[in-house]
Amino acid sequence: DRSPSRGLGDVYKRQGEFDRRIEALGGSSNAATGFDDVHFHVLIPPAAAPEALDLLLDLVLQPRLEEEAFAMERQVVLEELAQSEDQPEEVAVQHLLAQACPGHPYGLPILGRREALLAHDPAAMGAFHQRLYGGGRCLLALTGAITAGDLRERAGQGALAQLSPAAEPAERAPLVVVAGEDRIAMPRLEAARLLMAWAQPPAGDLRGVMGGDLATS
């Protein structure tokens, strides 16, 4: 469990309370996971932005990882994994990445592998969160008809300001895209597909990344 933050300690005693509170404020929330980042966001009326910011930071930075809720969410992910395995397009893309990026995380499914998910538990998730959700790794973005200065000050007084620096990531071999070609037969795929993968500049090379975006367009 975690200690209460900014008077929100009672907010998450009921499952789904975060969503209920955001919806009661007239907003909506969502989250998504990519290869390089996880993002959480709320769309909220301007007047409700301060309270929504408190709720969001509390959820992201000080989660309660309880056994029952964790097991339910893991089942949701397992169902999403099963759905992705039933989508020929997604199976083909994953096959391409596995062939092009062997031995690299980019070659693994974002949703994870079933056996790893089944072996996962709240303690391991807590350790992951503590290791990676730290200073230098979290970014707060605000946009819209809001007074950013007030919200920035509010965020700076709460859980965001209390983040300890995140540990430096372990050295990882650079991504090498393996050249080659492959052909697979996909049941229920209505038309042939040609999928291609090639190396791109690192994210820090903004000009190179823009060139890659133009090339793919």
GROMACS .gro file of C-alpha atoms in nm:
model
  217
    1ASP     CA    1   0.000   0.000   0.000
    2ARG     CA    2   0.107   0.362  -0.017
    3SER     CA    3   0.071   0.658   0.212
    4PRO     CA    4  -0.199   0.914   0.118
    5SER     CA    5  -0.094   1.191  -0.118
    6ARG     CA    6  -0.246   1.540  -0.104
    7GLY     CA    7  -0.554   1.410   0.078
    8LEU     CA    8  -0.631   1.149  -0.186
    9GLY     CA    9  -0.567   0.845   0.031
   10ASP     CA   10  -0.933   0.741   0.026
   11VAL     CA   11  -0.977   0.783  -0.349
   12TYR     CA   12  -0.865   0.435  -0.453
   13LYS     CA   13  -1.035   0.226  -0.186
   14ARG     CA   14  -1.283   0.119  -0.452
   15GLN     CA   15  -1.175  -0.028  -0.782
   16GLY     CA   16  -1.242   0.211  -1.070
   17GLU     CA   17  -1.266   0.513  -0.843
   18PHE     CA   18  -1.013   0.709  -1.050
   19ASP     CA   19  -1.228   0.676  -1.362
   20ARG     CA   20  -1.541   0.766  -1.169
   21ARG     CA   21  -1.381   1.080  -1.028
   22ILE     CA   22  -1.250   1.193  -1.368
   23GLU     CA   23  -1.588   1.130  -1.532
   24ALA     CA   24  -1.762   1.318  -1.250
   25LEU     CA   25  -1.542   1.616  -1.338
   26GLY     CA   26  -1.670   1.595  -1.697
   27GLY     CA   27  -1.356   1.435  -1.837
   28SER     CA   28  -1.216   1.110  -1.970
   29SER     CA   29  -0.890   0.922  -1.926
   30ASN     CA   30  -0.683   0.665  -2.107
   31ALA     CA   31  -0.336   0.512  -2.121
   32ALA     CA   32  -0.120   0.343  -2.382
   33THR     CA   33   0.208   0.154  -2.397
   34GLY     CA   34   0.459   0.183  -2.681
   35PHE     CA   35   0.805   0.044  -2.743
   36ASP     CA   36   0.976   0.334  -2.568
   37ASP     CA   37   0.719   0.492  -2.341
   38VAL     CA   38   0.399   0.459  -2.142
   39HIS     CA   39   0.165   0.756  -2.134
   40PHE     CA   40  -0.137   0.836  -1.921
   41HIS     CA   41  -0.365   1.125  -2.008
   42VAL     CA   42  -0.684   1.299  -1.904
   43LEU     CA   43  -0.906   1.523  -2.117
   44ILE     CA   44  -1.079   1.758  -1.876
   45PRO     CA   45  -1.270   2.091  -1.864
   46PRO     CA   46  -1.029   2.373  -1.773
   47ALA     CA   47  -1.192   2.445  -1.436
   48ALA     CA   48  -1.137   2.085  -1.325
   49ALA     CA   49  -0.772   2.071  -1.434
   50PRO     CA   50  -0.617   2.119  -1.086
   51GLU     CA   51  -0.811   1.831  -0.930
   52ALA     CA   52  -0.757   1.610  -1.234
   53LEU     CA   53  -0.384   1.679  -1.215
   54ASP     CA   54  -0.377   1.568  -0.852
   55LEU     CA   55  -0.567   1.251  -0.938
   56LEU     CA   56  -0.344   1.169  -1.236
   57LEU     CA   57  -0.015   1.221  -1.052
   58ASP     CA   58  -0.140   1.017  -0.758
   59LEU     CA   59  -0.243   0.731  -0.988
   60VAL     CA   60   0.078   0.725  -1.191
   61LEU     CA   61   0.339   0.795  -0.924
   62GLN     CA   62   0.194   0.631  -0.614
   63PRO     CA   63  -0.014   0.333  -0.730
   64ARG     CA   64  -0.165   0.077  -0.498
   65LEU     CA   65  -0.069  -0.262  -0.637
   66GLU     CA   66  -0.319  -0.488  -0.465
   67GLU     CA   67  -0.327  -0.861  -0.536
   68GLU     CA   68  -0.692  -0.891  -0.643
   69ALA     CA   69  -0.693  -0.584  -0.869
   70PHE     CA   70  -0.356  -0.686  -1.013
   71ALA     CA   71  -0.488  -1.032  -1.103
   72MET     CA   72  -0.793  -0.879  -1.274
   73GLU     CA   73  -0.581  -0.639  -1.478
   74ARG     CA   74  -0.342  -0.917  -1.575
   75GLN     CA   75  -0.641  -1.112  -1.709
   76VAL     CA   76  -0.738  -0.806  -1.917
   77VAL     CA   77  -0.389  -0.801  -2.068
   78LEU     CA   78  -0.402  -1.174  -2.137
   79GLU     CA   79  -0.731  -1.123  -2.322
   80GLU     CA   80  -0.579  -0.837  -2.523
   81LEU     CA   81  -0.287  -1.066  -2.609
   82ALA     CA   82  -0.527  -1.336  -2.728
   83GLN     CA   83  -0.711  -1.079  -2.941
   84SER     CA   84  -0.384  -0.960  -3.099
   85GLU     CA   85  -0.290  -1.320  -3.181
   86ASP     CA   86  -0.623  -1.351  -3.363
   87GLN     CA   87  -0.553  -1.048  -3.584
   88PRO     CA   88  -0.356  -1.148  -3.897
   89GLU     CA   89  -0.222  -0.795  -3.948
   90GLU     CA   90  -0.079  -0.777  -3.597
   91VAL     CA   91   0.067  -1.127  -3.620
   92ALA     CA   92   0.242  -1.031  -3.946
   93VAL     CA   93   0.389  -0.711  -3.800
   94GLN     CA   94   0.514  -0.897  -3.492
   95HIS     CA   95   0.671  -1.161  -3.715
   96LEU     CA   96   0.848  -0.887  -3.912
   97LEU     CA   97   0.987  -0.727  -3.595
   98ALA     CA   98   1.098  -1.059  -3.452
   99GLN     CA   99   1.288  -1.134  -3.775
  100ALA     CA  100   1.435  -0.786  -3.811
  101CYS     CA  101   1.529  -0.726  -3.444
  102PRO     CA  102   1.628  -1.063  -3.297
  103GLY     CA  103   1.756  -1.047  -2.941
  104HIS     CA  104   1.631  -0.689  -2.897
  105PRO     CA  105   1.321  -0.572  -2.703
  106TYR     CA  106   1.180  -0.427  -3.026
  107GLY     CA  107   1.142  -0.785  -3.147
  108LEU     CA  108   0.918  -0.875  -2.852
  109PRO     CA  109   0.543  -0.810  -2.822
  110ILE     CA  110   0.457  -0.489  -2.635
  111LEU     CA  111   0.187  -0.679  -2.447
  112GLY     CA  112   0.447  -0.931  -2.328
  113ARG     CA  113   0.456  -1.306  -2.343
  114ARG     CA  114   0.186  -1.517  -2.186
  115GLU     CA  115   0.419  -1.721  -1.965
  116ALA     CA  116   0.587  -1.407  -1.831
  117LEU     CA  117   0.250  -1.242  -1.757
  118LEU     CA  118   0.127  -1.549  -1.569
  119ALA     CA  119   0.442  -1.544  -1.355
  120HIS     CA  120   0.416  -1.171  -1.281
  121ASP     CA  121   0.302  -1.042  -0.940
  122PRO     CA  122   0.250  -0.708  -0.759
  123ALA     CA  123   0.593  -0.722  -0.594
  124ALA     CA  124   0.770  -0.746  -0.930
  125MET     CA  125   0.554  -0.466  -1.071
  126GLY     CA  126   0.631  -0.251  -0.767
  127ALA     CA  127   1.003  -0.303  -0.818
  128PHE     CA  128   0.969  -0.213  -1.186
  129HIS     CA  129   0.775   0.102  -1.098
  130GLN     CA  130   1.027   0.208  -0.834
  131ARG     CA  131   1.318   0.152  -1.073
  132LEU     CA  132   1.181   0.334  -1.377
  133TYR     CA  133   0.922   0.590  -1.261
  134GLY     CA  134   1.178   0.835  -1.127
  135GLY     CA  135   1.325   1.176  -1.186
  136GLY     CA  136   1.458   1.223  -1.536
  137ARG     CA  137   1.221   0.961  -1.678
  138CYS     CA  138   0.880   1.122  -1.625
  139LEU     CA  139   0.741   1.410  -1.827
  140LEU     CA  140   0.431   1.618  -1.751
  141ALA     CA  141   0.271   1.788  -2.052
  142LEU     CA  142  -0.012   2.044  -2.020
  143THR     CA  143  -0.206   2.199  -2.305
  144GLY     CA  144  -0.532   2.383  -2.362
  145ALA     CA  145  -0.722   2.672  -2.203
  146ILE     CA  146  -0.549   2.640  -1.866
  147THR     CA  147  -0.316   2.851  -1.656
  148ALA     CA  148  -0.003   2.644  -1.692
  149GLY     CA  149   0.189   2.836  -1.426
  150ASP     CA  150  -0.059   2.751  -1.151
  151LEU     CA  151  -0.070   2.385  -1.250
  152ARG     CA  152   0.308   2.369  -1.275
  153GLU     CA  153   0.337   2.508  -0.924
  154ARG     CA  154   0.076   2.264  -0.799
  155ALA     CA  155   0.258   1.970  -0.958
  156GLY     CA  156   0.588   2.089  -0.815
  157GLN     CA  157   0.450   2.071  -0.463
  158GLY     CA  158   0.325   1.714  -0.483
  159ALA     CA  159   0.438   1.367  -0.577
  160LEU     CA  160   0.617   1.485  -0.890
  161ALA     CA  161   0.856   1.700  -0.688
  162GLN     CA  162   0.929   1.412  -0.453
  163LEU     CA  163   1.052   1.174  -0.721
  164SER     CA  164   1.395   1.031  -0.654
  165PRO     CA  165   1.636   1.024  -0.948
  166ALA     CA  166   1.593   0.712  -1.157
  167ALA     CA  167   1.887   0.477  -1.183
  168GLU     CA  168   2.084   0.491  -1.506
  169PRO     CA  169   1.971   0.215  -1.744
  170ALA     CA  170   2.198  -0.079  -1.800
  171GLU     CA  171   2.409  -0.063  -2.113
  172ARG     CA  172   2.234  -0.235  -2.401
  173ALA     CA  173   2.375  -0.336  -2.734
  174PRO     CA  174   2.265  -0.096  -3.009
  175LEU     CA  175   1.977  -0.200  -3.227
  176VAL     CA  176   2.089  -0.374  -3.544
  177VAL     CA  177   1.825  -0.443  -3.807
  178VAL     CA  178   1.903  -0.777  -3.966
  179ALA     CA  179   1.875  -0.778  -4.343
  180GLY     CA  180   1.677  -1.048  -4.516
  181GLU     CA  181   1.335  -1.144  -4.641
  182ASP     CA  182   1.071  -1.391  -4.537
  183ARG     CA  183   0.733  -1.509  -4.654
  184ILE     CA  184   0.453  -1.635  -4.433
  185ALA     CA  185   0.103  -1.762  -4.511
  186MET     CA  186  -0.160  -1.591  -4.296
  187PRO     CA  187  -0.506  -1.750  -4.272
  188ARG     CA  188  -0.797  -1.506  -4.308
  189LEU     CA  189  -0.577  -1.232  -4.454
  190GLU     CA  190  -0.786  -1.094  -4.738
  191ALA     CA  191  -0.502  -0.959  -4.954
  192ALA     CA  192  -0.127  -0.988  -4.982
  193ARG     CA  193   0.089  -0.756  -4.774
  194LEU     CA  194   0.441  -0.627  -4.821
  195LEU     CA  195   0.591  -0.519  -4.489
  196MET     CA  196   0.931  -0.353  -4.458
  197ALA     CA  197   1.156  -0.257  -4.170
  198TRP     CA  198   1.476  -0.055  -4.174
  199ALA     CA  199   1.701   0.117  -3.923
  200GLN     CA  200   1.617   0.472  -3.821
  201PRO     CA  201   1.826   0.740  -3.648
  202PRO     CA  202   1.809   0.746  -3.266
  203ALA     CA  203   1.538   0.961  -3.110
  204GLY     CA  204   1.792   1.225  -3.008
  205ASP     CA  205   1.875   1.295  -3.373
  206LEU     CA  206   1.571   1.512  -3.445
  207ARG     CA  207   1.668   1.603  -3.802
  208GLY     CA  208   1.732   1.239  -3.882
  209VAL     CA  209   1.400   1.135  -3.729
  210MET     CA  210   1.215   1.395  -3.936
  211GLY     CA  211   1.385   1.261  -4.247
  212GLY     CA  212   1.272   0.910  -4.152
  213ASP     CA  213   0.915   1.036  -4.109
  214LEU     CA  214   0.924   1.189  -4.457
  215ALA     CA  215   1.065   0.870  -4.604
  216THR     CA  216   0.790   0.655  -4.456
  217SER     CA  217   0.526   0.901  -4.579
   0.00000   0.00000   0.00000
